[in-house]
């Protein structure tokens, strides 16, 4: 009997999972997840992973095909499982981060040399990073031409259904998920995450259905307003591969010709394009998590300041729109994209703290923390990335709040001590008598002084 081990990684779903589908066509499947202890996963991601694996275990159980959990060195675990089970093939879906590419290459070469059939598939991107090339044959560095090319290359593909996964004659040992201690304890800070999210394939599909029914028509006009529910919230589900991006793309196609919705479809697809572009950049420029893309920024006069960094992390900068975002992040593991841009600009430009410090905090606290999107986005805001915003475009957190949260609804939700301020007062609480703002702090920096300082710092490296 031809048995295939399917090594699951960030493809924690059954529907439209190419490795699983093709393995099941051969014969019985042994689904395996290996906890990668080398991966620098943040606390919020660990919480998500636990619940996603728990959900996946239930799904595989219903096929009478238990999900095997192991932790440690991937190659040794795979060799042992293949030997013990008599499997003759190993399938997985590809990852695109520098460390995983290197590891997967070694696993593939070694196991092929040992006579195993090893096949890999694309499950998480619309285009492989190497499939999109400039006319000269290199990678793109600017989004607009990248997306013109990449968007045009996407071909419709059928959703791969879930098949019978076969049955195993023998029992295969598995770790107990609880022993991996992925959940926070003492203190358990995950209440806000559990309130907001349902990790797993069902949670992802339900969220996408709700988005199509209730939010898609608002998306183009309202996606920048954090108090309006116009965004999908799919990013953590996409990161863990609980939903297929190809399926999302295809289902959006049903709304392409619906009057009033076509611009939202195009806008949403181009946001998926930014996700693709980030992976493209990380694949071709693997240093972007650490080093500025534009090399002149390697001598930028950053100012490390632990006390200011802590004020930013805790949402106590004295700027309500920034603080609302940082508190939303801390409590729910998520922050709206518009607010991410504002808090990142505030950290790197008004406080002059290195973007890597901000990226590190996001990596630990975001449920959607993703090496490619996080690194590319932080560099974009800091002005040192590929296709970055011009440096002098420094977001003003007060005017951004007034524009994108005009009634202060978002601020009131996350900064409750300002709840009773009226009208525009909510954006400038330092102008209001102290007894009305409780213990809300004064601004940590003056906006115009810090803006001038940032521009002077930029001038010094130009
Ligand atoms: P929607 O607006 O519903 O968009 C749909 C999908 O498109 C998202 O789920 C996401 O996969 C993708 N997407 C949307 N905007 C972007 C973008 N600008 N860049 C890349 N992909 C995008 N996104 C992450 O997934 N992980 C990160 O670690 C991450 N870090 C970020 C750090 C900073 C400083 C900034 C400014 C942005 C970051 N983003 C990151 C991008 C973006 O903020 C989130 O993808 C988005 O807020 C997720 O919300 P959503 O799913 O409701 O998005």
Tab-separated table of C-alpha atoms in Angstrom, residues 83-325:
chain	number	residue	atom	x	y	z
A	83	UNK	CA	10.889	4.048	8.987
A	84	UNK	CA	8.288	3.036	11.596
A	85	UNK	CA	5.255	3.513	9.345
A	86	UNK	CA	6.680	2.079	6.142
A	87	UNK	CA	5.586	5.227	4.256
A	88	UNK	CA	7.171	5.590	0.822
A	89	UNK	CA	6.492	9.284	0.176
A	90	UNK	CA	6.579	12.635	1.913
A	91	UNK	CA	4.516	15.614	0.723
A	92	UNK	CA	4.382	19.154	2.035
A	93	UNK	CA	3.314	22.657	1.046
A	94	UNK	CA	6.121	25.149	0.614
A	95	UNK	CA	7.200	27.950	2.979
A	96	UNK	CA	9.230	30.916	1.766
A	97	UNK	CA	11.225	32.238	4.704
A	98	UNK	CA	15.023	32.040	4.521
A	99	UNK	CA	15.462	29.595	7.415
A	100	UNK	CA	12.657	27.262	6.359
A	101	UNK	CA	13.837	27.220	2.742
A	102	UNK	CA	17.276	26.088	3.879
A	103	UNK	CA	15.875	23.434	6.260
A	104	UNK	CA	13.385	22.080	3.719
A	105	UNK	CA	16.080	21.823	1.065
A	106	UNK	CA	18.230	19.691	3.380
A	107	UNK	CA	15.269	17.464	4.313
A	108	UNK	CA	14.353	16.980	0.657
A	109	UNK	CA	17.876	16.167	-0.506
A	110	UNK	CA	18.543	13.731	2.348
A	111	UNK	CA	15.266	11.835	2.071
A	112	UNK	CA	15.392	11.642	-1.717
A	113	UNK	CA	18.892	10.206	-1.421
A	114	UNK	CA	17.388	7.586	0.935
A	115	UNK	CA	14.979	6.592	-1.830
A	116	UNK	CA	11.825	8.377	-0.697
A	117	UNK	CA	9.472	10.179	-3.067
A	118	UNK	CA	9.385	13.830	-1.873
A	119	UNK	CA	6.955	16.291	-3.446
A	120	UNK	CA	6.225	19.896	-2.525
A	121	UNK	CA	3.330	22.172	-3.509
A	122	UNK	CA	2.186	25.778	-3.359
A	123	UNK	CA	-0.678	26.286	-0.949
A	124	UNK	CA	-0.272	29.798	0.382
A	125	UNK	CA	0.431	32.185	-2.493
A	126	UNK	CA	-1.294	33.139	-5.730
A	127	UNK	CA	2.076	33.205	-7.510
A	128	UNK	CA	5.342	31.653	-6.461
A	129	UNK	CA	7.889	34.389	-5.607
A	130	UNK	CA	10.118	33.349	-8.521
A	131	UNK	CA	7.286	33.269	-11.052
A	132	UNK	CA	6.896	37.057	-11.147
A	133	UNK	CA	9.807	38.707	-12.931
A	134	UNK	CA	10.603	42.066	-14.460
A	135	UNK	CA	11.283	42.369	-18.185
A	136	UNK	CA	15.005	42.054	-17.349
A	137	UNK	CA	14.367	38.832	-15.450
A	138	UNK	CA	14.885	40.049	-11.870
A	139	UNK	CA	12.590	40.598	-8.870
A	140	UNK	CA	10.298	43.608	-8.589
A	141	UNK	CA	11.027	46.309	-6.015
A	142	UNK	CA	7.975	48.512	-6.618
A	143	UNK	CA	4.441	47.355	-5.887
A	144	UNK	CA	2.458	48.868	-8.787
A	145	UNK	CA	4.363	47.219	-11.656
A	146	UNK	CA	4.716	44.062	-9.547
A	147	UNK	CA	0.960	43.797	-9.121
A	148	UNK	CA	0.238	44.661	-12.754
A	149	UNK	CA	2.345	41.653	-13.714
A	150	UNK	CA	1.471	39.335	-10.831
A	151	UNK	CA	-2.275	40.049	-10.858
A	152	UNK	CA	-2.417	39.250	-14.575
A	153	UNK	CA	-0.676	35.900	-14.095
A	154	UNK	CA	-3.216	34.420	-11.677
A	155	UNK	CA	-5.099	31.566	-13.246
A	156	UNK	CA	-8.390	30.142	-12.023
A	157	UNK	CA	-7.975	26.725	-10.440
A	158	UNK	CA	-10.552	24.340	-9.065
A	159	UNK	CA	-10.775	24.068	-5.293
A	160	UNK	CA	-9.233	20.754	-4.273
A	161	UNK	CA	-11.784	18.781	-2.250
A	162	UNK	CA	-11.096	16.755	0.857
A	163	UNK	CA	-10.751	13.080	0.019
A	164	UNK	CA	-10.865	9.903	1.996
A	165	UNK	CA	-7.588	9.830	3.907
A	166	UNK	CA	-7.344	6.053	4.201
A	167	UNK	CA	-6.888	4.139	7.382
A	168	UNK	CA	-3.784	3.179	9.334
A	169	UNK	CA	-3.356	-0.390	10.616
A	170	UNK	CA	-0.945	0.573	13.345
A	171	UNK	CA	-0.994	3.205	16.061
A	172	UNK	CA	1.547	5.984	15.700
A	173	UNK	CA	2.783	7.733	18.832
A	174	UNK	CA	1.952	11.424	19.150
A	175	UNK	CA	2.785	14.133	21.673
A	176	UNK	CA	-0.010	15.543	23.772
A	177	UNK	CA	-0.660	19.105	22.571
A	178	UNK	CA	-0.983	20.306	26.171
A	179	UNK	CA	2.620	19.272	26.869
A	180	UNK	CA	3.821	21.829	24.333
A	181	UNK	CA	2.697	24.588	26.726
A	182	UNK	CA	1.782	26.986	23.933
A	183	UNK	CA	-0.917	28.655	26.008
A	184	UNK	CA	-0.039	31.447	28.426
A	185	UNK	CA	-0.283	30.634	32.117
A	186	UNK	CA	0.459	32.714	35.185
A	187	UNK	CA	-0.841	35.105	34.063
A	188	UNK	CA	-3.214	33.936	31.371
A	189	UNK	CA	-3.502	37.073	29.232
A	190	UNK	CA	-5.418	35.420	26.405
A	191	UNK	CA	-9.004	36.391	27.365
A	192	UNK	CA	-9.177	39.185	24.765
A	193	UNK	CA	-7.811	36.901	22.048
A	194	UNK	CA	-10.380	34.205	22.808
A	195	UNK	CA	-13.131	36.843	22.779
A	196	UNK	CA	-12.159	38.051	19.309
A	197	UNK	CA	-10.918	35.011	17.419
A	198	UNK	CA	-11.836	31.454	16.478
A	199	UNK	CA	-8.657	29.825	15.170
A	200	UNK	CA	-9.072	26.941	12.734
A	201	UNK	CA	-10.509	26.258	9.299
A	202	UNK	CA	-14.144	26.633	10.351
A	203	UNK	CA	-13.409	29.981	12.050
A	204	UNK	CA	-11.664	31.151	8.870
A	205	UNK	CA	-14.457	30.091	6.512
A	206	UNK	CA	-17.162	31.594	8.755
A	207	UNK	CA	-15.234	34.862	8.928
A	208	UNK	CA	-14.837	34.998	5.153
A	209	UNK	CA	-18.558	34.258	4.620
A	210	UNK	CA	-19.481	37.083	7.000
A	211	UNK	CA	-17.070	39.412	5.217
A	212	UNK	CA	-18.625	38.671	1.818
A	213	UNK	CA	-22.163	39.103	3.134
A	214	UNK	CA	-21.761	42.150	5.346
A	215	UNK	CA	-18.510	43.986	4.690
A	216	UNK	CA	-17.284	43.612	1.132
A	217	UNK	CA	-19.551	46.355	-0.226
A	218	UNK	CA	-18.098	48.803	2.349
A	219	UNK	CA	-14.490	47.756	1.842
A	220	UNK	CA	-13.277	50.242	-0.795
A	221	UNK	CA	-14.717	53.304	0.973
A	222	UNK	CA	-14.459	52.403	4.615
A	223	UNK	CA	-11.476	50.108	5.054
A	224	UNK	CA	-9.380	52.920	6.570
A	225	UNK	CA	-11.839	53.665	9.366
A	226	UNK	CA	-11.049	51.449	12.352
A	227	UNK	CA	-14.396	51.966	14.091
A	228	UNK	CA	-16.309	50.762	11.012
A	229	UNK	CA	-16.397	47.004	10.494
A	230	UNK	CA	-15.260	47.000	6.860
A	231	UNK	CA	-12.139	44.805	6.946
A	232	UNK	CA	-11.967	41.028	6.768
A	233	UNK	CA	-9.786	40.116	9.778
A	234	UNK	CA	-8.503	37.180	7.721
A	235	UNK	CA	-4.782	37.861	8.243
A	236	UNK	CA	-4.134	35.339	11.064
A	237	UNK	CA	-6.161	32.683	9.230
A	238	UNK	CA	-4.132	33.350	6.084
A	239	UNK	CA	-0.865	33.274	8.003
A	240	UNK	CA	-1.596	29.832	9.447
A	241	UNK	CA	-3.028	28.612	6.157
A	242	UNK	CA	-6.473	27.895	7.591
A	243	UNK	CA	-8.051	29.241	4.430
A	244	UNK	CA	-6.827	29.005	0.862
A	245	UNK	CA	-5.872	32.311	-0.749
A	246	UNK	CA	-6.763	30.824	-4.135
A	247	UNK	CA	-10.242	30.075	-2.843
A	248	UNK	CA	-10.590	33.615	-1.543
A	249	UNK	CA	-9.511	34.933	-4.936
A	250	UNK	CA	-11.957	32.682	-6.788
A	251	UNK	CA	-14.924	33.444	-4.557
A	252	UNK	CA	-14.286	37.193	-4.899
A	253	UNK	CA	-14.648	36.649	-8.644
A	254	UNK	CA	-18.385	35.993	-8.141
A	255	UNK	CA	-18.789	39.651	-7.073
A	256	UNK	CA	-16.650	41.204	-9.797
A	257	UNK	CA	-19.628	42.249	-11.913
A	258	UNK	CA	-21.942	43.244	-9.091
A	259	UNK	CA	-22.687	46.971	-9.371
A	260	UNK	CA	-21.179	48.941	-6.500
A	261	UNK	CA	-18.994	46.049	-5.334
A	262	UNK	CA	-16.490	45.796	-8.179
A	263	UNK	CA	-14.163	48.487	-6.748
A	264	UNK	CA	-14.164	46.738	-3.380
A	265	UNK	CA	-13.252	43.454	-5.062
A	266	UNK	CA	-10.334	45.100	-6.874
A	267	UNK	CA	-9.172	46.858	-3.695
A	268	UNK	CA	-9.366	43.695	-1.606
A	269	UNK	CA	-7.491	41.748	-4.254
A	270	UNK	CA	-4.770	44.376	-4.348
A	271	UNK	CA	-4.372	44.025	-0.558
A	272	UNK	CA	-3.839	40.325	-1.140
A	273	UNK	CA	-1.315	41.595	-3.680
A	274	UNK	CA	0.581	43.412	-0.901
A	275	UNK	CA	0.759	40.114	0.966
A	276	UNK	CA	2.169	38.452	-2.152
A	277	UNK	CA	4.594	41.337	-2.725
A	278	UNK	CA	5.903	41.025	0.852
A	279	UNK	CA	6.658	37.325	0.285
A	280	UNK	CA	8.268	38.178	-3.053
A	281	UNK	CA	10.535	40.718	-1.307
A	282	UNK	CA	11.494	38.387	1.545
A	283	UNK	CA	12.275	35.579	-0.883
A	284	UNK	CA	14.531	37.718	-3.067
A	285	UNK	CA	15.957	39.936	-0.315
A	286	UNK	CA	16.240	37.614	2.705
A	287	UNK	CA	17.933	40.235	4.906
A	288	UNK	CA	14.864	42.484	5.137
A	289	UNK	CA	13.877	41.290	8.642
A	290	UNK	CA	17.119	42.761	9.975
A	291	UNK	CA	18.643	45.183	7.503
A	292	UNK	CA	17.172	48.252	5.798
A	293	UNK	CA	16.381	47.653	2.150
A	294	UNK	CA	17.751	51.103	1.284
A	295	UNK	CA	21.319	50.797	2.485
A	296	UNK	CA	21.829	54.492	3.309
A	297	UNK	CA	19.563	53.862	6.331
A	298	UNK	CA	22.219	51.649	7.916
A	299	UNK	CA	23.788	54.836	9.340
A	300	UNK	CA	20.499	56.491	10.332
A	301	UNK	CA	20.883	58.184	13.759
A	302	UNK	CA	18.274	56.127	15.621
A	303	UNK	CA	17.849	56.834	19.318
A	304	UNK	CA	17.281	53.775	21.471
A	305	UNK	CA	15.182	54.697	24.495
A	306	UNK	CA	13.753	51.879	26.622
A	307	UNK	CA	11.465	54.160	28.647
A	308	UNK	CA	9.843	55.638	25.526
A	309	UNK	CA	9.590	52.206	23.925
A	310	UNK	CA	7.726	50.946	26.994
A	311	UNK	CA	5.326	53.915	26.913
A	312	UNK	CA	4.583	53.103	23.266
A	313	UNK	CA	4.129	49.377	23.961
A	314	UNK	CA	1.763	50.072	26.837
A	315	UNK	CA	-0.319	52.603	24.912
A	316	UNK	CA	0.656	55.505	27.176
A	317	UNK	CA	2.161	58.002	24.722
A	318	UNK	CA	-0.461	60.673	25.376
A	319	UNK	CA	-1.652	60.518	21.749
A	320	UNK	CA	-5.076	58.853	21.844
A	321	UNK	CA	-5.111	57.333	18.331
A	322	UNK	CA	-1.682	55.746	18.912
A	323	UNK	CA	-2.622	54.537	22.388
A	324	UNK	CA	-5.924	53.079	21.201
A	325	UNK	CA	-4.055	51.013	18.598
